[in-house]
Amino acid sequence: MSENEWQALTKSEKAFMVNSYEIDILAGVWGDLDDADQPRPVKELAQILLTLIDRGWIEVRRVAPWTSPSGEEGFQPGELVPRDQLPAILQDPSSWDYPDDSWIGSVTLVETEAGKKITRRSPEGMDE
């Protein structure tokens, strides 16, 4: 993928891509969205994200518990949310909120191998 593809993305599309690179839960994207998009209804924001998913650049997964080999507990991306379930989940405002108690089950953005070609551009192409 080229630098031109990265440059062609809107600020909000880039926010979703960066959050997938960071394996952040969906609520984490709010602070990175374009100022003009932040007040938009989640139904409209979901359409931006679904476009990136349909390009094969991002997956949506459920947060799952994880225990390191040393016994420390944490979180990891779990099961893939099927594409046919995504519109309903992404249009639910609670999916865009930080959970009060546990992140287990929250949706997280994960970049795909194709997405890595967008977020990990070559050094000679990075003149931002």
mmCIF file of C-alpha atoms in Angstrom:
data_model
loop_
_atom_site.group_PDB
_atom_site.id
_atom_site.type_symbol
_atom_site.label_atom_id
_atom_site.label_comp_id
_atom_site.label_asym_id
_atom_site.label_seq_id
_atom_site.Cartn_x
_atom_site.Cartn_y
_atom_site.Cartn_z
ATOM 1 C CA MET A 1 0.000 0.000 0.000
ATOM 2 C CA SER A 2 1.187 3.468 -0.622
ATOM 3 C CA GLU A 3 1.522 6.685 1.283
ATOM 4 C CA ASN A 4 -1.208 8.016 -1.010
ATOM 5 C CA GLU A 5 -3.726 5.582 0.482
ATOM 6 C CA TRP A 6 -2.920 6.816 3.992
ATOM 7 C CA GLN A 7 -3.164 10.433 2.870
ATOM 8 C CA ALA A 8 -6.533 9.747 1.220
ATOM 9 C CA LEU A 9 -8.061 8.761 4.574
ATOM 10 C CA THR A 10 -10.002 11.340 6.559
ATOM 11 C CA LYS A 11 -8.829 12.251 10.060
ATOM 12 C CA SER A 12 -11.587 10.080 11.539
ATOM 13 C CA GLU A 13 -10.699 7.120 9.310
ATOM 14 C CA LYS A 14 -7.101 7.509 10.458
ATOM 15 C CA ALA A 15 -8.349 7.548 14.062
ATOM 16 C CA PHE A 16 -10.015 4.167 13.584
ATOM 17 C CA MET A 17 -6.874 2.807 11.903
ATOM 18 C CA VAL A 18 -4.615 4.022 14.730
ATOM 19 C CA ASN A 19 -6.952 2.583 17.348
ATOM 20 C CA SER A 20 -6.894 -0.766 15.546
ATOM 21 C CA TYR A 21 -3.085 -0.635 15.506
ATOM 22 C CA GLU A 22 -3.206 -0.008 19.275
ATOM 23 C CA ILE A 23 -5.810 -2.777 19.755
ATOM 24 C CA ASP A 24 -7.955 -0.270 21.648
ATOM 25 C CA ILE A 25 -11.570 -0.739 22.647
ATOM 26 C CA LEU A 26 -14.040 1.164 20.510
ATOM 27 C CA ALA A 27 -14.573 3.852 23.156
ATOM 28 C CA GLY A 28 -10.916 4.827 22.794
ATOM 29 C CA VAL A 29 -11.503 6.354 19.373
ATOM 30 C CA TRP A 30 -13.467 9.379 20.685
ATOM 31 C CA GLY A 31 -10.447 11.519 21.496
ATOM 32 C CA ASP A 32 -8.874 10.888 18.095
ATOM 33 C CA LEU A 33 -11.856 11.611 15.863
ATOM 34 C CA ASP A 34 -12.012 14.757 13.785
ATOM 35 C CA ASP A 35 -13.653 17.528 15.833
ATOM 36 C CA ALA A 36 -16.459 17.763 13.275
ATOM 37 C CA ASP A 37 -17.243 14.043 13.659
ATOM 38 C CA GLN A 38 -17.269 13.844 17.462
ATOM 39 C CA PRO A 39 -20.876 15.062 17.842
ATOM 40 C CA ARG A 40 -22.173 12.801 15.075
ATOM 41 C CA PRO A 41 -24.522 9.970 16.077
ATOM 42 C CA VAL A 42 -22.821 6.606 16.545
ATOM 43 C CA LYS A 43 -24.889 5.259 13.651
ATOM 44 C CA GLU A 44 -22.977 7.600 11.315
ATOM 45 C CA LEU A 45 -19.612 6.837 12.930
ATOM 46 C CA ALA A 46 -20.366 3.135 12.583
ATOM 47 C CA GLN A 47 -20.652 3.644 8.813
ATOM 48 C CA ILE A 48 -17.133 5.112 8.701
ATOM 49 C CA LEU A 49 -15.798 2.107 10.616
ATOM 50 C CA LEU A 50 -17.758 -0.412 8.535
ATOM 51 C CA THR A 51 -16.168 1.002 5.385
ATOM 52 C CA LEU A 52 -12.703 0.256 6.816
ATOM 53 C CA ILE A 53 -13.835 -3.203 7.921
ATOM 54 C CA ASP A 54 -15.202 -3.938 4.462
ATOM 55 C CA ARG A 55 -11.860 -2.901 2.934
ATOM 56 C CA GLY A 56 -10.358 -5.668 5.064
ATOM 57 C CA TRP A 57 -8.224 -3.303 7.184
ATOM 58 C CA ILE A 58 -9.892 -3.686 10.607
ATOM 59 C CA GLU A 59 -11.564 -6.478 12.554
ATOM 60 C CA VAL A 60 -13.866 -6.073 15.528
ATOM 61 C CA ARG A 61 -13.286 -8.559 18.321
ATOM 62 C CA ARG A 62 -14.552 -9.035 21.868
ATOM 63 C CA VAL A 63 -12.144 -8.340 24.714
ATOM 64 C CA ALA A 64 -11.247 -11.589 26.466
ATOM 65 C CA PRO A 65 -9.326 -12.360 29.658
ATOM 66 C CA TRP A 66 -5.701 -13.394 29.359
ATOM 67 C CA THR A 67 -3.143 -14.743 31.808
ATOM 68 C CA SER A 68 0.549 -14.322 31.064
ATOM 69 C CA PRO A 69 3.006 -17.187 31.525
ATOM 70 C CA SER A 70 4.081 -15.497 34.793
ATOM 71 C CA GLY A 71 0.489 -15.529 36.066
ATOM 72 C CA GLU A 72 -0.368 -11.851 35.550
ATOM 73 C CA GLU A 73 -3.952 -11.285 34.447
ATOM 74 C CA GLY A 74 -4.859 -8.988 31.611
ATOM 75 C CA PHE A 75 -6.859 -8.693 28.416
ATOM 76 C CA GLN A 76 -6.474 -9.687 24.794
ATOM 77 C CA PRO A 77 -8.558 -9.592 21.625
ATOM 78 C CA GLY A 78 -10.924 -12.527 21.719
ATOM 79 C CA GLU A 79 -13.485 -13.878 19.305
ATOM 80 C CA LEU A 80 -14.171 -12.138 16.020
ATOM 81 C CA VAL A 81 -17.556 -10.451 15.833
ATOM 82 C CA PRO A 82 -19.268 -11.784 12.684
ATOM 83 C CA ARG A 83 -19.771 -9.145 9.977
ATOM 84 C CA ASP A 84 -23.541 -9.638 9.924
ATOM 85 C CA GLN A 85 -23.728 -8.699 13.638
ATOM 86 C CA LEU A 86 -21.579 -5.568 13.340
ATOM 87 C CA PRO A 87 -24.217 -3.020 12.253
ATOM 88 C CA ALA A 88 -26.376 -3.674 15.314
ATOM 89 C CA ILE A 89 -23.415 -3.740 17.699
ATOM 90 C CA LEU A 90 -21.756 -0.635 16.266
ATOM 91 C CA GLN A 91 -25.008 1.320 16.231
ATOM 92 C CA ASP A 92 -25.547 0.600 19.935
ATOM 93 C CA PRO A 93 -24.316 3.645 21.901
ATOM 94 C CA SER A 94 -23.240 1.412 24.817
ATOM 95 C CA SER A 95 -20.585 -0.160 22.543
ATOM 96 C CA TRP A 96 -18.944 3.285 22.361
ATOM 97 C CA ASP A 97 -18.764 3.797 26.154
ATOM 98 C CA TYR A 98 -16.040 2.758 28.552
ATOM 99 C CA PRO A 99 -17.380 -0.071 30.705
ATOM 100 C CA ASP A 100 -17.965 0.648 34.379
ATOM 101 C CA ASP A 101 -16.569 -2.601 35.699
ATOM 102 C CA SER A 102 -14.799 -4.978 33.317
ATOM 103 C CA TRP A 103 -13.672 -4.631 29.729
ATOM 104 C CA ILE A 104 -14.429 -8.325 29.146
ATOM 105 C CA GLY A 105 -16.871 -8.544 26.247
ATOM 106 C CA SER A 106 -16.349 -4.957 25.065
ATOM 107 C CA VAL A 107 -15.566 -4.586 21.398
ATOM 108 C CA THR A 108 -12.009 -3.835 20.425
ATOM 109 C CA LEU A 109 -10.557 -2.800 17.091
ATOM 110 C CA VAL A 110 -7.764 -4.964 15.677
ATOM 111 C CA GLU A 111 -5.911 -4.262 12.474
ATOM 112 C CA THR A 112 -5.622 -6.999 9.890
ATOM 113 C CA GLU A 113 -2.543 -7.883 7.864
ATOM 114 C CA ALA A 114 -3.931 -5.664 5.097
ATOM 115 C CA GLY A 115 -4.433 -2.866 7.642
ATOM 116 C CA LYS A 116 -0.805 -3.129 8.708
ATOM 117 C CA LYS A 117 0.169 -2.152 5.168
ATOM 118 C CA ILE A 118 -1.704 1.113 5.729
ATOM 119 C CA THR A 119 -0.483 1.959 9.248
ATOM 120 C CA ARG A 120 3.108 0.811 8.800
ATOM 121 C CA ARG A 121 4.241 2.897 5.914
ATOM 122 C CA SER A 122 7.818 2.881 4.711
ATOM 123 C CA PRO A 123 10.155 5.493 6.270
ATOM 124 C CA GLU A 124 10.740 7.207 2.928
ATOM 125 C CA GLY A 125 6.979 7.748 2.587
ATOM 126 C CA MET A 126 6.529 9.275 6.017
ATOM 127 C CA ASP A 127 6.958 13.002 5.622
ATOM 128 C CA GLU A 128 4.066 14.060 7.859
#
